[in-house]
Amino acid sequence: KVPPHKRLPEGPFGDHYGYYSLKHDYPVFEVEAIFHRKDAIYPATVVGKPRQEDFFIGDYLQELLSPLFPLVMPAVVDLWSYGETGFHSLAAAVVRERYAREAISAGFRILGEGQLALTKFLLLTDKEQDLRNFKRLFEYILERVDWESDFFIFDRTSFDTLDYASGQINLGSKAMLIGVGEQKRDLKRDFSTSHLPQGVKRAKVFCGGCLVVEADSYEADKQLPARLASATEFDEFEVVVIHDKLEYADSSDKFLWATWTRFNPSTDVYARGVRLKHNRICYESPIIIDARMKPWYPKEVEAREDTIKLVDKRWKEYFPS
């Protein structure tokens, strides 16, 4: 039974975002009896930092349901949510651009569809892409985005309960980035300088147009993103992501997880220029994303050493070759 209005504290638990969920009040299930057969199999999944079992289940469900997306959302050709980010933190779509700015309406349609309404960051383009190839997709969009008219941030919107980037529960912000039409620019693909701005330790190109920098902690230098937005060293890059560790630029898996689970668009995105034109906000690149760990973020999920040793010891027993 589930008594109405009855709530009790639950948590913290290691969850599929790769962090420990905080303690919250949740509905109470009152169990009167449990029935089981002999040698019962208990269905469960192991969750934690992607990729775990739930990652592959989520991807498989997307593959099964993807043919239905164009039926319920006619302007959407293809859609993919990235399990590396916990699914809700980042999604990308190929949409129809049959008339000017149709991509915007398609984006709003996606953000209004069921669980997709919890999407934090949405990437949109109008040419067929392999959406699983994030680096290539991101480059394609960065080659075409007009920062004055194709980047939108919406504050005070719904937020996934397990996403703590905003510092609030179930409340945060969303962003939509559009790259459609013909290529507007060639992307910078290398970075070498003997001088880095104050607070930056190292830098590495993640993909064309996107630079990752390792910097001082958020608590040590909260003003760093604003300074980097005006730093001339990064003029040739479209996006600069600030991280605590440079290793997050080593692979798409690491970059996706550590970036999109650690920033809230309305409070952690900065730009070289921000101005108001015809009651809309226009941005000027480079765009700075502060994806450093913040004091209110929960801890990363880490396996206990004794558990690791036990699994390693009995692995062949569990899964004989």
XYZ file of C-alpha atoms in Angstrom:
321
model
C 0.000 0.000 0.000
C 1.046 3.603 -0.612
C -0.591 5.844 1.997
C -1.419 9.295 0.609
C 0.620 12.245 1.893
C 2.946 10.029 3.930
C 6.640 10.735 3.343
C 9.839 9.543 5.003
C 13.519 10.370 4.391
C 15.348 8.201 1.867
C 18.995 8.197 0.806
C 21.685 8.987 0.129
C 22.199 6.391 -2.598
C 24.733 6.015 -5.358
C 22.822 6.827 -8.522
C 23.067 6.685 -12.316
C 24.369 10.254 -12.596
C 27.552 8.984 -10.971
C 27.011 10.849 -7.705
C 25.351 10.111 -4.377
C 21.792 11.402 -4.315
C 21.017 13.499 -1.260
C 18.481 12.588 1.405
C 14.909 13.561 0.483
C 11.389 12.702 1.605
C 9.677 10.154 -0.644
C 6.370 8.202 -0.657
C 6.198 5.214 1.678
C 5.447 1.674 0.500
C 3.861 -0.521 3.169
C 4.654 -4.177 2.403
C 2.404 -6.799 3.973
C 4.019 -9.892 2.436
C 6.733 -10.964 0.006
C 6.290 -14.108 -2.077
C 9.096 -15.898 -3.862
C 9.896 -19.158 -5.542
C 12.843 -21.392 -4.779
C 16.132 -20.105 -6.201
C 14.406 -16.907 -7.265
C 16.146 -14.439 -9.558
C 15.933 -10.902 -8.230
C 15.858 -8.382 -11.122
C 18.118 -5.434 -10.405
C 20.611 -3.150 -12.106
C 23.957 -1.813 -10.984
C 24.160 1.973 -11.230
C 26.978 4.451 -10.722
C 29.329 6.390 -12.944
C 28.453 5.677 -16.569
C 28.781 3.215 -18.117
C 26.893 0.761 -15.901
C 24.045 -1.649 -16.624
C 21.396 1.071 -16.735
C 23.375 2.860 -19.472
C 22.956 -0.053 -21.880
C 19.319 -0.572 -20.913
C 18.646 3.107 -21.607
C 20.385 2.984 -24.974
C 18.445 -0.128 -25.956
C 15.143 1.519 -25.025
C 16.064 4.503 -27.189
C 16.754 2.211 -30.126
C 13.374 0.534 -29.660
C 11.438 3.788 -29.351
C 13.292 5.959 -31.883
C 11.009 4.996 -34.820
C 8.108 6.507 -32.860
C 9.670 9.950 -32.402
C 8.732 11.262 -35.883
C 5.184 9.972 -35.398
C 4.518 11.983 -32.246
C 6.871 14.844 -33.174
C 6.711 15.248 -36.988
C 9.449 17.899 -37.112
C 11.924 15.544 -35.389
C 13.886 13.245 -37.713
C 16.142 11.650 -35.091
C 16.708 12.042 -31.362
C 19.281 10.766 -28.891
C 19.824 11.294 -25.163
C 23.328 10.704 -23.854
C 23.554 8.052 -21.151
C 27.039 9.304 -20.310
C 25.325 12.377 -18.827
C 22.575 10.497 -17.005
C 20.306 10.866 -20.082
C 18.417 13.958 -18.897
C 21.427 16.280 -18.890
C 22.022 16.264 -22.655
C 20.043 15.353 -25.757
C 20.549 15.994 -29.456
C 18.149 15.934 -32.372
C 18.070 16.197 -36.126
C 15.048 18.343 -36.970
C 13.371 19.636 -40.100
C 14.173 23.188 -41.180
C 11.607 23.582 -43.971
C 11.151 27.270 -43.203
C 13.219 29.825 -41.323
C 13.644 29.070 -37.613
C 11.528 25.921 -37.665
C 14.259 24.305 -35.570
C 13.218 26.469 -32.618
C 9.655 25.158 -32.650
C 10.980 21.595 -32.979
C 13.197 22.205 -29.957
C 10.280 23.431 -27.872
C 8.267 20.414 -29.005
C 10.993 18.101 -27.696
C 11.217 19.979 -24.404
C 7.465 19.574 -23.992
C 7.339 15.810 -24.489
C 7.017 13.685 -21.340
C 10.324 12.862 -19.676
C 12.159 14.848 -22.365
C 10.869 17.931 -20.549
C 13.643 17.276 -18.014
C 16.360 17.682 -20.668
C 18.880 20.254 -19.441
C 20.778 20.947 -22.670
C 19.433 20.331 -26.174
C 21.536 20.319 -29.359
C 19.738 20.757 -32.691
C 20.795 20.464 -36.317
C 19.003 19.984 -39.629
C 21.210 17.492 -41.490
C 21.282 13.767 -40.800
C 24.034 12.937 -38.334
C 25.246 9.988 -36.316
C 24.063 11.476 -33.043
C 26.103 8.954 -31.064
C 29.289 10.451 -32.485
C 29.233 13.393 -30.114
C 32.519 14.975 -31.187
C 31.516 15.127 -34.830
C 28.028 16.381 -33.999
C 29.368 19.092 -31.687
C 31.832 20.235 -34.346
C 29.077 20.318 -36.971
C 26.946 22.562 -34.756
C 29.849 24.817 -33.734
C 30.674 25.332 -37.410
C 27.158 26.696 -37.990
C 25.874 28.322 -34.811
C 25.146 32.046 -34.820
C 25.689 32.952 -31.178
C 23.502 36.040 -31.531
C 20.414 34.089 -32.519
C 20.973 30.340 -32.019
C 21.780 29.994 -28.317
C 19.009 30.157 -25.718
C 19.042 29.840 -21.934
C 15.795 29.444 -20.005
C 15.992 30.042 -16.264
C 13.748 28.661 -13.502
C 12.618 25.507 -15.279
C 12.056 21.909 -14.206
C 15.177 19.938 -13.290
C 15.821 16.252 -12.761
C 15.651 15.390 -9.057
C 19.097 13.775 -9.209
C 20.761 16.788 -10.869
C 22.179 19.060 -8.164
C 23.980 21.515 -10.444
C 21.593 24.369 -9.634
C 21.862 23.965 -5.876
C 18.080 23.504 -5.725
C 15.835 20.458 -5.906
C 13.768 19.994 -9.083
C 14.461 23.566 -10.180
C 17.179 24.821 -12.501
C 17.573 25.987 -16.080
C 17.805 24.720 -19.652
C 19.744 25.630 -22.767
C 19.194 25.058 -26.471
C 21.981 25.317 -29.054
C 21.141 25.305 -32.761
C 23.486 24.750 -35.680
C 21.694 24.602 -39.033
C 22.302 25.602 -42.629
C 25.649 26.214 -44.276
C 29.015 26.222 -42.540
C 29.914 29.653 -41.154
C 33.464 29.094 -39.921
C 36.444 26.765 -39.718
C 37.126 25.527 -36.208
C 40.365 25.869 -34.294
C 41.814 22.391 -33.734
C 45.063 23.039 -31.890
C 46.190 25.142 -28.972
C 49.699 26.042 -27.988
C 50.776 28.993 -25.923
C 53.406 29.614 -23.318
C 51.060 31.963 -21.486
C 47.800 30.942 -19.831
C 45.418 33.278 -18.009
C 45.693 33.503 -14.232
C 43.991 30.544 -12.568
C 44.419 28.199 -15.557
C 46.940 25.386 -15.137
C 46.712 23.438 -18.400
C 44.657 23.339 -21.586
C 43.754 20.701 -24.165
C 41.550 20.672 -27.253
C 38.597 18.303 -26.880
C 37.353 18.716 -30.440
C 37.357 21.355 -33.127
C 36.220 24.645 -31.602
C 36.088 23.345 -28.016
C 38.903 23.770 -25.499
C 39.080 22.224 -22.021
C 41.104 23.991 -19.340
C 42.178 22.703 -15.944
C 41.885 25.468 -13.390
C 41.884 26.349 -9.723
C 38.898 25.091 -7.755
C 35.579 26.928 -7.743
C 35.993 27.901 -4.102
C 39.483 29.264 -4.751
C 38.497 31.390 -7.764
C 34.791 32.010 -8.346
C 35.463 34.896 -10.749
C 37.551 32.812 -13.163
C 34.815 32.213 -15.813
C 34.136 35.927 -16.181
C 37.863 36.620 -16.609
C 38.292 33.849 -19.178
C 35.401 35.197 -21.232
C 37.475 38.290 -21.938
C 40.868 36.550 -22.164
C 42.405 36.992 -25.612
C 44.210 33.623 -25.432
C 40.962 31.816 -26.269
C 39.669 34.108 -29.021
C 39.759 31.421 -31.703
C 37.632 28.897 -29.795
C 33.845 28.822 -29.751
C 33.485 27.030 -26.404
C 35.849 26.789 -23.432
C 34.998 24.340 -20.634
C 36.558 24.806 -17.196
C 37.271 21.572 -15.318
C 39.073 20.488 -12.171
C 41.007 17.851 -14.149
C 42.319 18.002 -17.696
C 41.780 14.261 -18.134
C 38.103 14.952 -18.846
C 39.201 16.027 -22.335
C 40.709 12.599 -23.056
C 37.528 10.930 -24.316
C 33.913 11.676 -25.170
C 32.702 9.505 -22.279
C 34.697 11.467 -19.710
C 33.889 14.831 -21.270
C 30.158 14.195 -21.483
C 29.858 12.931 -17.918
C 32.030 15.513 -16.183
C 30.738 18.466 -18.211
C 26.985 18.078 -18.485
C 26.393 16.793 -14.960
C 28.308 19.706 -13.410
C 26.837 22.926 -14.705
C 23.563 24.816 -14.583
C 23.154 26.890 -17.779
C 21.773 30.058 -16.204
C 24.483 30.325 -13.541
C 27.509 28.554 -15.046
C 27.581 29.832 -18.643
C 29.493 33.009 -19.487
C 30.233 34.778 -22.771
C 32.604 37.347 -24.223
C 29.610 39.581 -24.768
C 25.960 39.541 -23.695
C 23.542 42.181 -24.921
C 19.827 42.701 -25.349
C 18.424 43.202 -28.846
C 14.701 43.332 -29.604
C 14.045 41.826 -26.169
C 16.227 38.780 -26.853
C 19.635 37.971 -25.420
C 22.514 37.883 -27.900
C 25.785 36.151 -27.035
C 29.301 36.586 -28.361
C 31.849 33.769 -28.312
C 33.841 32.350 -26.725
C 31.219 30.747 -24.522
C 32.632 29.682 -21.155
C 31.126 26.725 -19.277
C 32.124 26.381 -15.631
C 31.980 22.620 -15.016
C 34.078 22.588 -11.864
C 32.735 20.818 -8.790
C 30.759 23.204 -6.590
C 30.490 23.007 -2.775
C 26.837 21.908 -2.892
C 27.422 19.007 -5.298
C 27.200 15.510 -3.802
C 30.229 13.240 -3.831
C 31.112 11.046 -6.790
C 30.141 7.391 -6.512
C 33.212 5.337 -5.668
C 33.298 1.575 -5.144
C 34.622 0.388 -1.778
C 38.028 -1.255 -1.927
C 36.817 -4.434 -0.216
C 33.994 -4.734 -2.756
C 36.409 -4.291 -5.665
C 38.715 -6.981 -4.272
C 35.837 -9.402 -3.672
C 34.444 -8.984 -7.190
C 37.907 -9.352 -8.738
C 38.518 -12.485 -6.696
C 35.236 -14.143 -7.654
C 34.787 -12.727 -11.183
C 35.434 -16.031 -12.963
C 33.029 -17.725 -10.589
C 30.317 -15.244 -11.536
C 31.151 -15.244 -15.248
C 33.043 -18.397 -16.268
C 34.724 -17.996 -19.638
